[in-house]
PDB file of C-alpha atoms and ligand atoms in Angstrom:
ATOM      1  CA  UNK A   1      -0.001   0.012  -0.006  1.00  0.00           C
ATOM      2  CA  UNK A   2       1.279   3.432  -0.901  1.00  0.00           C
ATOM      3  CA  UNK A   3       1.984   5.762   2.044  1.00  0.00           C
ATOM      4  CA  UNK A   4       0.099   9.057   1.912  1.00  0.00           C
ATOM      5  CA  UNK A   5       2.031  11.203   4.367  1.00  0.00           C
ATOM      6  CA  UNK A   6       5.696  11.922   5.002  1.00  0.00           C
ATOM      7  CA  UNK A   7       7.021   9.867   7.940  1.00  0.00           C
ATOM      8  CA  UNK A   8       9.532  12.655   8.702  1.00  0.00           C
ATOM      9  CA  UNK A   9       7.412  15.867   8.568  1.00  0.00           C
ATOM     10  CA  UNK A  10       3.809  14.743   8.041  1.00  0.00           C
ATOM     11  CA  UNK A  11       3.268  16.572   4.732  1.00  0.00           C
ATOM     12  CA  UNK A  12       1.249  14.867   2.009  1.00  0.00           C
ATOM     13  CA  UNK A  13       3.469  12.854  -0.346  1.00  0.00           C
ATOM     14  CA  UNK A  14       3.473  13.194  -4.137  1.00  0.00           C
ATOM     15  CA  UNK A  15       4.430  10.620  -6.755  1.00  0.00           C
ATOM     16  CA  UNK A  16       7.501  12.002  -8.482  1.00  0.00           C
ATOM     17  CA  UNK A  17      10.486  10.797 -10.418  1.00  0.00           C
ATOM     18  CA  UNK A  18      13.224  10.431  -7.816  1.00  0.00           C
ATOM     19  CA  UNK A  19      16.928  10.918  -8.591  1.00  0.00           C
ATOM     20  CA  UNK A  20      17.288   7.272  -9.561  1.00  0.00           C
ATOM     21  CA  UNK A  21      14.503   7.797 -12.210  1.00  0.00           C
ATOM     22  CA  UNK A  22      11.991   5.543 -10.429  1.00  0.00           C
ATOM     23  CA  UNK A  23       8.645   7.127  -9.681  1.00  0.00           C
ATOM     24  CA  UNK A  24       8.423   7.092  -5.878  1.00  0.00           C
ATOM     25  CA  UNK A  25       6.449   8.836  -3.092  1.00  0.00           C
ATOM     26  CA  UNK A  26       8.412  12.030  -2.438  1.00  0.00           C
ATOM     27  CA  UNK A  27       7.722  14.719   0.175  1.00  0.00           C
ATOM     28  CA  UNK A  28       7.514  18.111  -1.548  1.00  0.00           C
ATOM     29  CA  UNK A  29       8.119  19.910   1.802  1.00  0.00           C
ATOM     30  CA  UNK A  30      11.275  18.208   3.094  1.00  0.00           C
ATOM     31  CA  UNK A  31      12.480  16.120   0.164  1.00  0.00           C
ATOM     32  CA  UNK A  32      12.131  12.761   1.931  1.00  0.00           C
ATOM     33  CA  UNK A  33      11.920   9.905  -0.566  1.00  0.00           C
ATOM     34  CA  UNK A  34      10.012   6.731   0.383  1.00  0.00           C
ATOM     35  CA  UNK A  35      11.677   3.541  -0.886  1.00  0.00           C
ATOM     36  CA  UNK A  36       9.091   0.750  -0.880  1.00  0.00           C
ATOM     37  CA  UNK A  37      10.617  -2.711  -0.518  1.00  0.00           C
ATOM     38  CA  UNK A  38       8.851  -6.078  -0.363  1.00  0.00           C
ATOM     39  CA  UNK A  39       8.250  -7.767   2.975  1.00  0.00           C
ATOM     40  CA  UNK A  40      10.128 -11.005   3.540  1.00  0.00           C
ATOM     41  CA  UNK A  41       8.194 -14.045   4.745  1.00  0.00           C
ATOM     42  CA  UNK A  42      10.010 -17.065   6.127  1.00  0.00           C
ATOM     43  CA  UNK A  43       8.689 -20.559   6.632  1.00  0.00           C
ATOM     44  CA  UNK A  44       9.506 -24.204   7.034  1.00  0.00           C
ATOM     45  CA  UNK A  45       8.677 -27.585   5.602  1.00  0.00           C
ATOM     46  CA  UNK A  46       8.794 -29.224   9.052  1.00  0.00           C
ATOM     47  CA  UNK A  47       9.309 -32.988   8.748  1.00  0.00           C
ATOM     48  CA  UNK A  48       8.529 -35.549  11.408  1.00  0.00           C
ATOM     49  CA  UNK A  49      10.499 -38.776  11.733  1.00  0.00           C
ATOM     50  CA  UNK A  50       7.835 -40.634   9.723  1.00  0.00           C
ATOM     51  CA  UNK A  51       8.240 -38.245   6.784  1.00  0.00           C
ATOM     52  CA  UNK A  52       4.992 -36.361   7.354  1.00  0.00           C
ATOM     53  CA  UNK A  53       5.069 -32.596   7.441  1.00  0.00           C
ATOM     54  CA  UNK A  54       3.189 -30.004   9.488  1.00  0.00           C
ATOM     55  CA  UNK A  55       0.500 -27.862   7.813  1.00  0.00           C
ATOM     56  CA  UNK A  56      -1.368 -25.116   9.601  1.00  0.00           C
ATOM     57  CA  UNK A  57      -4.976 -24.019   9.089  1.00  0.00           C
ATOM     58  CA  UNK A  58      -5.084 -20.292   8.591  1.00  0.00           C
ATOM     59  CA  UNK A  59      -7.392 -18.377  10.923  1.00  0.00           C
ATOM     60  CA  UNK A  60      -6.727 -15.006   9.259  1.00  0.00           C
ATOM     61  CA  UNK A  61      -6.839 -13.594   5.752  1.00  0.00           C
ATOM     62  CA  UNK A  62      -5.222 -13.907   3.314  1.00  0.00           C
ATOM     63  CA  UNK A  63      -6.142 -17.536   2.937  1.00  0.00           C
ATOM     64  CA  UNK A  64      -8.453 -17.902   5.968  1.00  0.00           C
ATOM     65  CA  UNK A  65      -9.863 -21.454   6.088  1.00  0.00           C
ATOM     66  CA  UNK A  66      -7.098 -22.833   3.902  1.00  0.00           C
ATOM     67  CA  UNK A  67      -3.874 -24.644   4.826  1.00  0.00           C
ATOM     68  CA  UNK A  68      -0.294 -23.498   4.556  1.00  0.00           C
ATOM     69  CA  UNK A  69       3.199 -24.163   5.674  1.00  0.00           C
ATOM     70  CA  UNK A  70       4.153 -22.558   8.983  1.00  0.00           C
ATOM     71  CA  UNK A  71       5.401 -19.135   7.823  1.00  0.00           C
ATOM     72  CA  UNK A  72       5.275 -15.458   8.589  1.00  0.00           C
ATOM     73  CA  UNK A  73       6.957 -12.143   8.236  1.00  0.00           C
ATOM     74  CA  UNK A  74      10.502 -11.563   9.418  1.00  0.00           C
ATOM     75  CA  UNK A  75      10.797  -8.991  12.215  1.00  0.00           C
ATOM     76  CA  UNK A  76      13.282  -6.115  12.181  1.00  0.00           C
ATOM     77  CA  UNK A  77      15.260  -7.573  15.132  1.00  0.00           C
ATOM     78  CA  UNK A  78      15.923 -11.109  13.858  1.00  0.00           C
ATOM     79  CA  UNK A  79      17.703 -13.119  11.220  1.00  0.00           C
ATOM     80  CA  UNK A  80      15.972 -15.238   8.552  1.00  0.00           C
ATOM     81  CA  UNK A  81      16.865 -18.372  10.503  1.00  0.00           C
ATOM     82  CA  UNK A  82      15.486 -16.972  13.752  1.00  0.00           C
ATOM     83  CA  UNK A  83      12.267 -15.959  11.959  1.00  0.00           C
ATOM     84  CA  UNK A  84      11.861 -19.524  10.606  1.00  0.00           C
ATOM     85  CA  UNK A  85      12.238 -21.070  14.096  1.00  0.00           C
ATOM     86  CA  UNK A  86       9.973 -18.495  15.715  1.00  0.00           C
ATOM     87  CA  UNK A  87       7.181 -18.710  13.157  1.00  0.00           C
ATOM     88  CA  UNK A  88       7.217 -22.517  13.274  1.00  0.00           C
ATOM     89  CA  UNK A  89       6.993 -22.518  17.059  1.00  0.00           C
ATOM     90  CA  UNK A  90       4.276 -19.826  17.212  1.00  0.00           C
ATOM     91  CA  UNK A  91       2.030 -21.529  14.657  1.00  0.00           C
ATOM     92  CA  UNK A  92       2.603 -25.205  15.492  1.00  0.00           C
ATOM     93  CA  UNK A  93       4.094 -25.457  19.019  1.00  0.00           C
ATOM     94  CA  UNK A  94       6.960 -27.473  17.485  1.00  0.00           C
ATOM     95  CA  UNK A  95      10.678 -26.922  17.847  1.00  0.00           C
ATOM     96  CA  UNK A  96      12.637 -27.609  14.691  1.00  0.00           C
ATOM     97  CA  UNK A  97      16.180 -27.773  13.504  1.00  0.00           C
ATOM     98  CA  UNK A  98      16.783 -26.128  10.144  1.00  0.00           C
ATOM     99  CA  UNK A  99      18.424 -28.389   7.583  1.00  0.00           C
ATOM    100  CA  UNK A 100      18.532 -27.041   4.025  1.00  0.00           C
ATOM    101  CA  UNK A 101      17.395 -23.874   2.379  1.00  0.00           C
ATOM    102  CA  UNK A 102      14.532 -25.206   0.229  1.00  0.00           C
ATOM    103  CA  UNK A 103      14.170 -22.180  -1.942  1.00  0.00           C
ATOM    104  CA  UNK A 104      13.229 -18.572  -2.401  1.00  0.00           C
ATOM    105  CA  UNK A 105       9.970 -17.613  -4.067  1.00  0.00           C
ATOM    106  CA  UNK A 106       8.778 -14.186  -5.009  1.00  0.00           C
ATOM    107  CA  UNK A 107       5.715 -12.626  -6.540  1.00  0.00           C
ATOM    108  CA  UNK A 108       4.800  -9.278  -8.022  1.00  0.00           C
ATOM    109  CA  UNK A 109       1.155  -8.246  -8.407  1.00  0.00           C
ATOM    110  CA  UNK A 110       1.437  -5.305 -10.780  1.00  0.00           C
ATOM    111  CA  UNK A 111      -2.226  -4.289 -10.488  1.00  0.00           C
ATOM    112  CA  UNK A 112      -2.095  -4.350  -6.642  1.00  0.00           C
ATOM    113  CA  UNK A 113       1.387  -2.761  -6.624  1.00  0.00           C
ATOM    114  CA  UNK A 114       2.627  -5.314  -4.133  1.00  0.00           C
ATOM    115  CA  UNK A 115       5.434  -7.785  -4.131  1.00  0.00           C
ATOM    116  CA  UNK A 116       6.802 -10.243  -1.655  1.00  0.00           C
ATOM    117  CA  UNK A 117       9.542 -12.750  -0.996  1.00  0.00           C
ATOM    118  CA  UNK A 118       9.176 -16.149   0.703  1.00  0.00           C
ATOM    119  CA  UNK A 119      12.221 -18.008   2.025  1.00  0.00           C
ATOM    120  CA  UNK A 120      11.586 -21.651   2.919  1.00  0.00           C
ATOM    121  CA  UNK A 121      13.746 -24.091   4.831  1.00  0.00           C
ATOM    122  CA  UNK A 122      13.409 -27.850   5.213  1.00  0.00           C
ATOM    123  CA  UNK A 123      13.486 -28.564   8.915  1.00  0.00           C
ATOM    124  CA  UNK A 124      13.408 -31.565  11.241  1.00  0.00           C
ATOM    125  CA  UNK A 125      11.031 -31.585  14.199  1.00  0.00           C
ATOM    126  CA  UNK A 126      13.013 -32.085  17.364  1.00  0.00           C
ATOM    127  CA  UNK A 127      10.532 -31.233  20.135  1.00  0.00           C
ATOM    128  CA  UNK A 128       7.270 -29.712  21.276  1.00  0.00           C
ATOM    129  CA  UNK A 129       3.660 -30.798  21.073  1.00  0.00           C
ATOM    130  CA  UNK A 130       1.492 -29.769  18.134  1.00  0.00           C
ATOM    131  CA  UNK A 131      -0.810 -26.920  19.060  1.00  0.00           C
ATOM    132  CA  UNK A 132      -2.163 -24.052  16.967  1.00  0.00           C
ATOM    133  CA  UNK A 133      -1.267 -20.476  17.810  1.00  0.00           C
ATOM    134  CA  UNK A 134      -0.674 -17.004  16.357  1.00  0.00           C
ATOM    135  CA  UNK A 135      -2.705 -16.901  13.125  1.00  0.00           C
ATOM    136  CA  UNK A 136      -3.049 -20.666  12.803  1.00  0.00           C
ATOM    137  CA  UNK A 137      -6.155 -22.439  14.226  1.00  0.00           C
ATOM    138  CA  UNK A 138      -5.175 -26.102  13.684  1.00  0.00           C
ATOM    139  CA  UNK A 139      -2.084 -28.200  12.933  1.00  0.00           C
ATOM    140  CA  UNK A 140      -2.031 -31.440  11.003  1.00  0.00           C
ATOM    141  CA  UNK A 141       0.583 -33.838   9.693  1.00  0.00           C
ATOM    142  CA  UNK A 142       0.390 -35.074   6.122  1.00  0.00           C
ATOM    143  CA  UNK A 143       2.421 -37.343   3.900  1.00  0.00           C
ATOM    144  CA  UNK A 144       3.719 -35.952   0.605  1.00  0.00           C
ATOM    145  CA  UNK A 145       1.171 -37.793  -1.522  1.00  0.00           C
ATOM    146  CA  UNK A 146      -1.751 -36.787   0.707  1.00  0.00           C
ATOM    147  CA  UNK A 147      -1.467 -33.062   0.024  1.00  0.00           C
ATOM    148  CA  UNK A 148      -4.026 -31.592  -2.309  1.00  0.00           C
ATOM    149  CA  UNK A 149      -3.263 -28.325  -4.012  1.00  0.00           C
ATOM    150  CA  UNK A 150      -6.849 -27.186  -3.319  1.00  0.00           C
ATOM    151  CA  UNK A 151      -6.129 -27.071   0.407  1.00  0.00           C
ATOM    152  CA  UNK A 152      -3.316 -24.594   0.118  1.00  0.00           C
ATOM    153  CA  UNK A 153      -3.781 -20.831   0.437  1.00  0.00           C
ATOM    154  CA  UNK A 154      -0.723 -19.678  -1.477  1.00  0.00           C
ATOM    155  CA  UNK A 155       0.738 -20.436  -4.897  1.00  0.00           C
ATOM    156  CA  UNK A 156       4.265 -20.181  -3.446  1.00  0.00           C
ATOM    157  CA  UNK A 157       3.450 -22.971  -0.953  1.00  0.00           C
ATOM    158  CA  UNK A 158       1.921 -25.064  -3.771  1.00  0.00           C
ATOM    159  CA  UNK A 159       5.101 -24.725  -5.832  1.00  0.00           C
ATOM    160  CA  UNK A 160       7.392 -25.413  -2.904  1.00  0.00           C
ATOM    161  CA  UNK A 161       5.446 -28.550  -1.943  1.00  0.00           C
ATOM    162  CA  UNK A 162       5.174 -29.795  -5.516  1.00  0.00           C
ATOM    163  CA  UNK A 163       8.968 -29.799  -5.660  1.00  0.00           C
ATOM    164  CA  UNK A 164       9.194 -31.422  -2.243  1.00  0.00           C
ATOM    165  CA  UNK A 165       6.780 -34.223  -3.318  1.00  0.00           C
ATOM    166  CA  UNK A 166       8.769 -34.813  -6.483  1.00  0.00           C
ATOM    167  CA  UNK A 167      12.019 -35.071  -4.565  1.00  0.00           C
ATOM    168  CA  UNK A 168      10.539 -37.385  -1.947  1.00  0.00           C
ATOM    169  CA  UNK A 169       9.021 -39.608  -4.685  1.00  0.00           C
ATOM    170  CA  UNK A 170      12.432 -39.780  -6.396  1.00  0.00           C
ATOM    171  CA  UNK A 171      14.229 -40.704  -3.184  1.00  0.00           C
ATOM    172  CA  UNK A 172      11.676 -43.453  -2.409  1.00  0.00           C
ATOM    173  CA  UNK A 173      11.960 -44.999  -5.905  1.00  0.00           C
TER     174      UNK A 173
HETATM  175 ZN1  LIG B 201       8.498  15.610   4.614  1.00  0.00          ZN
END
């Protein structure tokens, strides 16, 4: 969402070509330029010893009533790895150990003028009891071949899990 007022002096912002030639919100009173950058979401494919992974039922929009991987936005005072561990614990009650970086996904909705980045890790569950929390209202464990794309709230999670299923199928063959 575009900011309307200058965070430094409170004057109304205008869309202008900034010095780097991008059109950006600029404050005509004090010259402050607003650089809009995408938020970074971080999540995990949290695997149990039996190969099943944790999905969370979303209690909030976007995607309310649909399932997703435990994931959320990185805070200003943490690293990507810390965000992954925190989000997993908040949404599932599970403690995990990060193994591999599974991938980085991004999207850009031109009409909505938004973009975002999702960083996903594969993680091993090492403790805790499953319980929903934060913006998740249920936790369940599913095997790779049990996951239906229709359940999932986000295309990035669908893509990440499609690749995960393919890799698991290949390693079982
Ligand atoms: Zn200003």
